[in-house]
Amino acid sequence: MSHLDDEKIALIAMGEPAGSDADTQHLVECESCAAEVADMSRVALVARSSVVEGDLEAPPADVWSRIHGELRLSDAVAADPAADPASVEAEPESESIPAPQSVSDPEPVSEPDAVDAERERHRNRTRIRSRRRSSASVWILAASMALVVAIGAGVWIARSLTPSSAVIASAELAAFPDHPDAVGQAEIDDDGDGRRTLTVTLEGDELADGDYREVWLIREDGQALISLGVLDDASGTFRVPDGVDLDEYRLVDISFEPVDGDPAHSGDSIVRGELDFA
């Protein structure tokens, strides 16, 4: 009878859909393979529970370097976050090897005794093969669980290093009388590190030949304004300069501008709206 290979036993023990109907029937009929799957299932259960409640084993030193390179992280986080500088790897204890026993010449045995001896040797070979396969399956399962932990750690680290962006203000941009079909929206985003961006969308306007559209922040009293850039498409995102007080410059304006070399506002506003801070 051919047995299931070590990799398939480990995958079945982890709950993966790796076995066929024939493999399932084999597990019903083969006590040896069924026992190995049961042992591996207990190992998997301990491994999963230890990920949540116990202390994790430190992954190999090259795991973080591969994660670092794959995610293209900066040199500031090149050091392995799981490394313990005070830890010292212990030398593995050498396994004791029993001294060989002297083998005397076998005594003549009767035919029934010879049959029993052959059966015993077959059972011993089966037990040795089962132990070897169990050991290999344990290593395969342990490597699989270590890979899962390493991938989870890499995802968590990548997320923790990526600043989270949040919308801090928005505005509905109303049309001016000369552009009754225009409608727009604006949002201010803060990335958590103090960098702010303005995203605007504009629909319903018609761009005349020789004109372009420009995005502005205007002071509430209308006495000062800041140009953020040219809106080439229906939407665009612009960096808000550091130091600009959005409580003061809270009007968002999009205007038509002629190509005349004059950086001042043309006075031909398409839409405008006041930022509302949530």
mmCIF file of N, CA and C in Angstrom, residues 151-249:
data_model
loop_
_atom_site.group_PDB
_atom_site.id
_atom_site.type_symbol
_atom_site.label_atom_id
_atom_site.label_comp_id
_atom_site.label_asym_id
_atom_site.label_seq_id
_atom_site.Cartn_x
_atom_site.Cartn_y
_atom_site.Cartn_z
ATOM 1 N N ILE A 151 4.694 36.530 7.108
ATOM 2 C CA ILE A 151 3.893 37.351 6.193
ATOM 3 C C ILE A 151 2.987 38.282 6.975
ATOM 4 N N GLY A 152 2.347 37.756 8.047
ATOM 5 C CA GLY A 152 1.491 38.610 8.868
ATOM 6 C C GLY A 152 2.256 39.749 9.501
ATOM 7 N N ALA A 153 3.475 39.457 9.966
ATOM 8 C CA ALA A 153 4.295 40.516 10.567
ATOM 9 C C ALA A 153 4.676 41.560 9.530
ATOM 10 N N GLY A 154 4.996 41.113 8.308
ATOM 11 C CA GLY A 154 5.353 42.067 7.255
ATOM 12 C C GLY A 154 4.201 42.981 6.891
ATOM 13 N N VAL A 155 2.983 42.407 6.798
ATOM 14 C CA VAL A 155 1.811 43.236 6.481
ATOM 15 C C VAL A 155 1.555 44.238 7.585
ATOM 16 N N TRP A 156 1.659 43.791 8.861
ATOM 17 C CA TRP A 156 1.410 44.705 9.991
ATOM 18 C C TRP A 156 2.430 45.837 10.002
ATOM 19 N N ILE A 157 3.704 45.504 9.752
ATOM 20 C CA ILE A 157 4.743 46.538 9.766
ATOM 21 C C ILE A 157 4.526 47.518 8.623
ATOM 22 N N ALA A 158 4.186 46.992 7.434
ATOM 23 C CA ALA A 158 3.962 47.887 6.291
ATOM 24 C C ALA A 158 2.817 48.845 6.564
ATOM 25 N N ARG A 159 1.740 48.330 7.180
ATOM 26 C CA ARG A 159 0.608 49.202 7.487
ATOM 27 C C ARG A 159 0.967 50.236 8.540
ATOM 28 N N SER A 160 1.755 49.809 9.531
ATOM 29 C CA SER A 160 2.111 50.751 10.592
ATOM 30 C C SER A 160 3.046 51.841 10.093
ATOM 31 N N LEU A 161 3.818 51.565 9.013
ATOM 32 C CA LEU A 161 4.740 52.562 8.482
ATOM 33 C C LEU A 161 4.087 53.484 7.455
ATOM 34 N N THR A 162 2.877 53.139 6.996
ATOM 35 C CA THR A 162 2.185 53.953 6.006
ATOM 36 C C THR A 162 1.276 54.953 6.704
ATOM 37 N N PRO A 163 1.500 56.258 6.527
ATOM 38 C CA PRO A 163 0.652 57.244 7.191
ATOM 39 C C PRO A 163 -0.795 57.097 6.740
ATOM 40 N N SER A 164 -1.733 57.271 7.670
ATOM 41 C CA SER A 164 -3.144 57.180 7.353
ATOM 42 C C SER A 164 -3.674 58.557 7.003
ATOM 43 N N SER A 165 -4.399 58.634 5.878
ATOM 44 C CA SER A 165 -4.944 59.904 5.411
ATOM 45 C C SER A 165 -6.385 60.034 5.867
ATOM 46 N N ALA A 166 -6.795 61.267 6.194
ATOM 47 C CA ALA A 166 -8.154 61.513 6.663
ATOM 48 C C ALA A 166 -8.660 62.813 6.066
ATOM 49 N N VAL A 167 -9.949 62.830 5.703
ATOM 50 C CA VAL A 167 -10.588 64.044 5.199
ATOM 51 C C VAL A 167 -10.923 64.931 6.389
ATOM 52 N N ILE A 168 -10.384 66.157 6.393
ATOM 53 C CA ILE A 168 -10.617 67.066 7.519
ATOM 54 C C ILE A 168 -11.572 68.199 7.156
ATOM 55 N N ALA A 169 -11.843 68.399 5.860
ATOM 56 C CA ALA A 169 -12.770 69.460 5.455
ATOM 57 C C ALA A 169 -13.274 69.163 4.050
ATOM 58 N N SER A 170 -14.459 69.681 3.736
ATOM 59 C CA SER A 170 -15.035 69.496 2.404
ATOM 60 C C SER A 170 -15.888 70.707 2.055
ATOM 61 N N ALA A 171 -16.198 70.835 0.759
ATOM 62 C CA ALA A 171 -17.011 71.966 0.303
ATOM 63 C C ALA A 171 -17.749 71.587 -0.968
ATOM 64 N N GLU A 172 -18.989 72.076 -1.072
ATOM 65 C CA GLU A 172 -19.740 72.007 -2.322
ATOM 66 C C GLU A 172 -19.477 73.309 -3.069
ATOM 67 N N LEU A 173 -19.028 73.211 -4.304
ATOM 68 C CA LEU A 173 -18.657 74.386 -5.088
ATOM 69 C C LEU A 173 -19.826 74.788 -5.986
ATOM 70 N N ALA A 174 -20.394 75.958 -5.702
ATOM 71 C CA ALA A 174 -21.567 76.440 -6.435
ATOM 72 C C ALA A 174 -21.146 77.229 -7.667
ATOM 73 N N ALA A 175 -21.991 77.168 -8.710
ATOM 74 C CA ALA A 175 -21.680 77.823 -9.984
ATOM 75 C C ALA A 175 -21.932 79.325 -9.916
ATOM 76 N N PHE A 176 -21.125 80.078 -10.646
ATOM 77 C CA PHE A 176 -21.344 81.512 -10.834
ATOM 78 C C PHE A 176 -22.355 81.709 -11.978
ATOM 79 N N PRO A 177 -23.015 82.880 -12.014
ATOM 80 C CA PRO A 177 -24.068 83.105 -13.021
ATOM 81 C C PRO A 177 -23.614 82.889 -14.457
ATOM 82 N N ASP A 178 -22.361 83.186 -14.774
ATOM 83 C CA ASP A 178 -21.890 83.007 -16.151
ATOM 84 C C ASP A 178 -21.660 81.544 -16.520
ATOM 85 N N HIS A 179 -21.706 80.656 -15.525
ATOM 86 C CA HIS A 179 -21.462 79.220 -15.771
ATOM 87 C C HIS A 179 -22.512 78.405 -15.022
ATOM 88 N N PRO A 180 -23.785 78.528 -15.399
ATOM 89 C CA PRO A 180 -24.876 77.932 -14.614
ATOM 90 C C PRO A 180 -24.860 76.408 -14.569
ATOM 91 N N ASP A 181 -24.242 75.760 -15.527
ATOM 92 C CA ASP A 181 -24.251 74.290 -15.563
ATOM 93 C C ASP A 181 -23.089 73.660 -14.798
ATOM 94 N N ALA A 182 -22.201 74.471 -14.293
ATOM 95 C CA ALA A 182 -21.018 73.929 -13.612
ATOM 96 C C ALA A 182 -21.368 73.501 -12.189
ATOM 97 N N VAL A 183 -20.710 72.455 -11.722
ATOM 98 C CA VAL A 183 -20.864 71.975 -10.348
ATOM 99 C C VAL A 183 -19.534 71.354 -9.926
ATOM 100 N N GLY A 184 -19.169 71.527 -8.667
ATOM 101 C CA GLY A 184 -17.879 71.002 -8.206
ATOM 102 C C GLY A 184 -17.895 70.613 -6.743
ATOM 103 N N GLN A 185 -16.897 69.862 -6.350
ATOM 104 C CA GLN A 185 -16.688 69.455 -4.957
ATOM 105 C C GLN A 185 -15.211 69.632 -4.610
ATOM 106 N N ALA A 186 -14.964 69.775 -3.319
ATOM 107 C CA ALA A 186 -13.583 69.922 -2.831
ATOM 108 C C ALA A 186 -13.433 69.189 -1.513
ATOM 109 N N GLU A 187 -12.245 68.612 -1.290
ATOM 110 C CA GLU A 187 -11.921 67.923 -0.032
ATOM 111 C C GLU A 187 -10.493 68.254 0.365
ATOM 112 N N ILE A 188 -10.301 68.456 1.662
ATOM 113 C CA ILE A 188 -8.958 68.628 2.220
ATOM 114 C C ILE A 188 -8.595 67.348 2.956
ATOM 115 N N ASP A 189 -7.433 66.754 2.604
ATOM 116 C CA ASP A 189 -6.944 65.540 3.262
ATOM 117 C C ASP A 189 -5.679 65.865 4.045
ATOM 118 N N ASP A 190 -5.566 65.238 5.233
ATOM 119 C CA ASP A 190 -4.363 65.339 6.066
ATOM 120 C C ASP A 190 -3.788 63.940 6.215
ATOM 121 N N ASP A 191 -2.494 63.763 5.864
ATOM 122 C CA ASP A 191 -1.906 62.421 5.885
ATOM 123 C C ASP A 191 -1.422 61.989 7.258
ATOM 124 N N GLY A 192 -1.655 62.796 8.292
ATOM 125 C CA GLY A 192 -1.229 62.432 9.638
ATOM 126 C C GLY A 192 0.127 62.972 10.018
ATOM 127 N N ASP A 193 0.913 63.415 9.031
ATOM 128 C CA ASP A 193 2.227 64.006 9.279
ATOM 129 C C ASP A 193 2.237 65.504 8.993
ATOM 130 N N GLY A 194 1.057 66.104 8.891
ATOM 131 C CA GLY A 194 0.975 67.542 8.665
ATOM 132 C C GLY A 194 0.926 67.958 7.210
ATOM 133 N N ARG A 195 0.995 66.992 6.271
ATOM 134 C CA ARG A 195 0.919 67.332 4.853
ATOM 135 C C ARG A 195 -0.544 67.319 4.423
ATOM 136 N N ARG A 196 -1.001 68.435 3.846
ATOM 137 C CA ARG A 196 -2.401 68.580 3.454
ATOM 138 C C ARG A 196 -2.511 68.718 1.941
ATOM 139 N N THR A 197 -3.566 68.139 1.395
ATOM 140 C CA THR A 197 -3.819 68.228 -0.045
ATOM 141 C C THR A 197 -5.274 68.617 -0.275
ATOM 142 N N LEU A 198 -5.502 69.347 -1.366
ATOM 143 C CA LEU A 198 -6.850 69.727 -1.793
ATOM 144 C C LEU A 198 -7.174 68.965 -3.073
ATOM 145 N N THR A 199 -8.272 68.218 -3.048
ATOM 146 C CA THR A 199 -8.747 67.500 -4.228
ATOM 147 C C THR A 199 -10.053 68.129 -4.689
ATOM 148 N N VAL A 200 -10.110 68.530 -5.966
ATOM 149 C CA VAL A 200 -11.314 69.161 -6.508
ATOM 150 C C VAL A 200 -11.804 68.378 -7.717
ATOM 151 N N THR A 201 -13.117 68.415 -7.930
ATOM 152 C CA THR A 201 -13.737 67.873 -9.139
ATOM 153 C C THR A 201 -14.631 68.952 -9.730
ATOM 154 N N LEU A 202 -14.718 68.983 -11.043
ATOM 155 C CA LEU A 202 -15.506 70.010 -11.726
ATOM 156 C C LEU A 202 -16.190 69.386 -12.932
ATOM 157 N N GLU A 203 -17.496 69.636 -13.056
ATOM 158 C CA GLU A 203 -18.276 69.132 -14.176
ATOM 159 C C GLU A 203 -19.146 70.259 -14.728
ATOM 160 N N GLY A 204 -19.518 70.142 -16.007
ATOM 161 C CA GLY A 204 -20.482 71.053 -16.609
ATOM 162 C C GLY A 204 -19.909 72.327 -17.182
ATOM 163 N N ASP A 205 -18.594 72.507 -17.155
ATOM 164 C CA ASP A 205 -18.008 73.723 -17.724
ATOM 165 C C ASP A 205 -17.457 73.429 -19.118
ATOM 166 N N GLU A 206 -17.327 74.452 -19.919
ATOM 167 C CA GLU A 206 -16.766 74.318 -21.259
ATOM 168 C C GLU A 206 -15.537 75.209 -21.364
ATOM 169 N N LEU A 207 -14.410 74.574 -21.647
ATOM 170 C CA LEU A 207 -13.147 75.305 -21.716
ATOM 171 C C LEU A 207 -12.988 75.928 -23.100
ATOM 172 N N ALA A 208 -12.875 77.270 -23.128
ATOM 173 C CA ALA A 208 -12.714 77.974 -24.409
ATOM 174 C C ALA A 208 -11.268 77.876 -24.876
ATOM 175 N N ASP A 209 -11.094 77.976 -26.178
ATOM 176 C CA ASP A 209 -9.738 77.939 -26.734
ATOM 177 C C ASP A 209 -8.908 79.088 -26.182
ATOM 178 N N GLY A 210 -7.683 78.762 -25.766
ATOM 179 C CA GLY A 210 -6.785 79.787 -25.248
ATOM 180 C C GLY A 210 -6.948 80.053 -23.773
ATOM 181 N N ASP A 211 -7.897 79.368 -23.100
ATOM 182 C CA ASP A 211 -8.089 79.528 -21.659
ATOM 183 C C ASP A 211 -7.628 78.267 -20.931
ATOM 184 N N TYR A 212 -7.427 78.404 -19.646
ATOM 185 C CA TYR A 212 -7.162 77.260 -18.779
ATOM 186 C C TYR A 212 -7.860 77.511 -17.446
ATOM 187 N N ARG A 213 -7.951 76.476 -16.636
ATOM 188 C CA ARG A 213 -8.630 76.585 -15.344
ATOM 189 C C ARG A 213 -7.597 76.552 -14.225
ATOM 190 N N GLU A 214 -7.790 77.410 -13.241
ATOM 191 C CA GLU A 214 -6.847 77.519 -12.135
ATOM 192 C C GLU A 214 -7.596 77.363 -10.814
ATOM 193 N N VAL A 215 -6.932 76.712 -9.845
ATOM 194 C CA VAL A 215 -7.526 76.450 -8.530
ATOM 195 C C VAL A 215 -6.916 77.408 -7.517
ATOM 196 N N TRP A 216 -7.791 77.986 -6.668
ATOM 197 C CA TRP A 216 -7.355 79.010 -5.714
ATOM 198 C C TRP A 216 -7.887 78.713 -4.317
ATOM 199 N N LEU A 217 -7.143 79.183 -3.313
ATOM 200 C CA LEU A 217 -7.640 79.340 -1.945
ATOM 201 C C LEU A 217 -7.754 80.838 -1.691
ATOM 202 N N ILE A 218 -8.942 81.272 -1.267
ATOM 203 C CA ILE A 218 -9.192 82.701 -1.085
ATOM 204 C C ILE A 218 -9.524 82.968 0.378
ATOM 205 N N ARG A 219 -8.959 84.040 0.900
ATOM 206 C CA ARG A 219 -9.245 84.421 2.281
ATOM 207 C C ARG A 219 -10.722 84.782 2.403
ATOM 208 N N GLU A 220 -11.252 84.569 3.593
ATOM 209 C CA GLU A 220 -12.693 84.730 3.789
ATOM 210 C C GLU A 220 -13.165 86.151 3.488
ATOM 211 N N ASP A 221 -12.302 87.149 3.717
ATOM 212 C CA ASP A 221 -12.698 88.533 3.436
ATOM 213 C C ASP A 221 -12.458 88.918 1.978
ATOM 214 N N GLY A 222 -11.896 87.985 1.176
ATOM 215 C CA GLY A 222 -11.671 88.239 -0.236
ATOM 216 C C GLY A 222 -10.494 89.131 -0.547
ATOM 217 N N GLN A 223 -9.678 89.478 0.439
ATOM 218 C CA GLN A 223 -8.582 90.424 0.232
ATOM 219 C C GLN A 223 -7.253 89.749 -0.108
ATOM 220 N N ALA A 224 -7.186 88.437 -0.058
ATOM 221 C CA ALA A 224 -5.942 87.721 -0.376
ATOM 222 C C ALA A 224 -6.300 86.353 -0.952
ATOM 223 N N LEU A 225 -5.445 85.838 -1.801
ATOM 224 C CA LEU A 225 -5.691 84.534 -2.407
ATOM 225 C C LEU A 225 -4.366 83.846 -2.744
ATOM 226 N N ILE A 226 -4.435 82.507 -2.841
ATOM 227 C CA ILE A 226 -3.256 81.684 -3.113
ATOM 228 C C ILE A 226 -3.588 80.759 -4.277
ATOM 229 N N SER A 227 -2.747 80.760 -5.296
ATOM 230 C CA SER A 227 -2.926 79.849 -6.428
ATOM 231 C C SER A 227 -2.302 78.497 -6.093
ATOM 232 N N LEU A 228 -3.083 77.423 -6.300
ATOM 233 C CA LEU A 228 -2.576 76.072 -6.046
ATOM 234 C C LEU A 228 -2.134 75.364 -7.317
ATOM 235 N N GLY A 229 -2.607 75.806 -8.484
ATOM 236 C CA GLY A 229 -2.169 75.171 -9.721
ATOM 237 C C GLY A 229 -3.266 75.117 -10.763
ATOM 238 N N VAL A 230 -2.928 74.500 -11.898
ATOM 239 C CA VAL A 230 -3.823 74.416 -13.052
ATOM 240 C C VAL A 230 -4.588 73.096 -13.018
ATOM 241 N N LEU A 231 -5.909 73.185 -13.239
ATOM 242 C CA LEU A 231 -6.756 71.995 -13.304
ATOM 243 C C LEU A 231 -6.858 71.562 -14.763
ATOM 244 N N ASP A 232 -6.157 70.482 -15.123
ATOM 245 C CA ASP A 232 -6.118 70.031 -16.512
ATOM 246 C C ASP A 232 -7.294 69.137 -16.875
ATOM 247 N N ASP A 233 -7.781 68.359 -15.901
ATOM 248 C CA ASP A 233 -8.846 67.392 -16.173
ATOM 249 C C ASP A 233 -10.069 67.716 -15.322
ATOM 250 N N ALA A 234 -10.993 66.755 -15.258
ATOM 251 C CA ALA A 234 -12.204 66.966 -14.472
ATOM 252 C C ALA A 234 -11.926 66.950 -12.979
ATOM 253 N N SER A 235 -10.792 66.413 -12.574
ATOM 254 C CA SER A 235 -10.425 66.405 -11.157
ATOM 255 C C SER A 235 -8.919 66.574 -11.032
ATOM 256 N N GLY A 236 -8.494 67.002 -9.862
ATOM 257 C CA GLY A 236 -7.066 67.185 -9.614
ATOM 258 C C GLY A 236 -6.792 67.314 -8.132
ATOM 259 N N THR A 237 -5.567 66.986 -7.732
ATOM 260 C CA THR A 237 -5.141 67.064 -6.334
ATOM 261 C C THR A 237 -3.946 68.004 -6.246
ATOM 262 N N PHE A 238 -3.979 68.904 -5.255
ATOM 263 C CA PHE A 238 -2.968 69.949 -5.130
ATOM 264 C C PHE A 238 -2.468 70.007 -3.687
ATOM 265 N N ARG A 239 -1.176 70.231 -3.520
ATOM 266 C CA ARG A 239 -0.569 70.353 -2.201
ATOM 267 C C ARG A 239 -0.878 71.733 -1.619
ATOM 268 N N VAL A 240 -1.373 71.743 -0.383
ATOM 269 C CA VAL A 240 -1.604 73.000 0.325
ATOM 270 C C VAL A 240 -0.280 73.425 0.954
ATOM 271 N N PRO A 241 0.218 74.606 0.666
ATOM 272 C CA PRO A 241 1.516 75.015 1.218
ATOM 273 C C PRO A 241 1.526 74.983 2.745
ATOM 274 N N ASP A 242 2.675 74.582 3.300
ATOM 275 C CA ASP A 242 2.831 74.595 4.753
ATOM 276 C C ASP A 242 2.669 76.022 5.269
ATOM 277 N N GLY A 243 2.028 76.149 6.406
ATOM 278 C CA GLY A 243 1.854 77.460 7.015
ATOM 279 C C GLY A 243 0.578 78.166 6.623
ATOM 280 N N VAL A 244 -0.155 77.643 5.630
ATOM 281 C CA VAL A 244 -1.420 78.271 5.231
ATOM 282 C C VAL A 244 -2.499 77.899 6.242
ATOM 283 N N ASP A 245 -3.139 78.914 6.814
ATOM 284 C CA ASP A 245 -4.200 78.708 7.797
ATOM 285 C C ASP A 245 -5.521 78.522 7.054
ATOM 286 N N LEU A 246 -6.019 77.286 7.046
ATOM 287 C CA LEU A 246 -7.252 77.010 6.317
ATOM 288 C C LEU A 246 -8.481 77.566 7.016
ATOM 289 N N ASP A 247 -8.371 77.906 8.291
ATOM 290 C CA ASP A 247 -9.477 78.611 8.939
ATOM 291 C C ASP A 247 -9.625 80.017 8.364
ATOM 292 N N GLU A 248 -8.516 80.560 7.856
ATOM 293 C CA GLU A 248 -8.535 81.890 7.251
ATOM 294 C C GLU A 248 -8.791 81.796 5.745
ATOM 295 N N TYR A 249 -8.063 80.896 5.066
ATOM 296 C CA TYR A 249 -8.252 80.701 3.624
ATOM 297 C C TYR A 249 -9.205 79.517 3.429
#
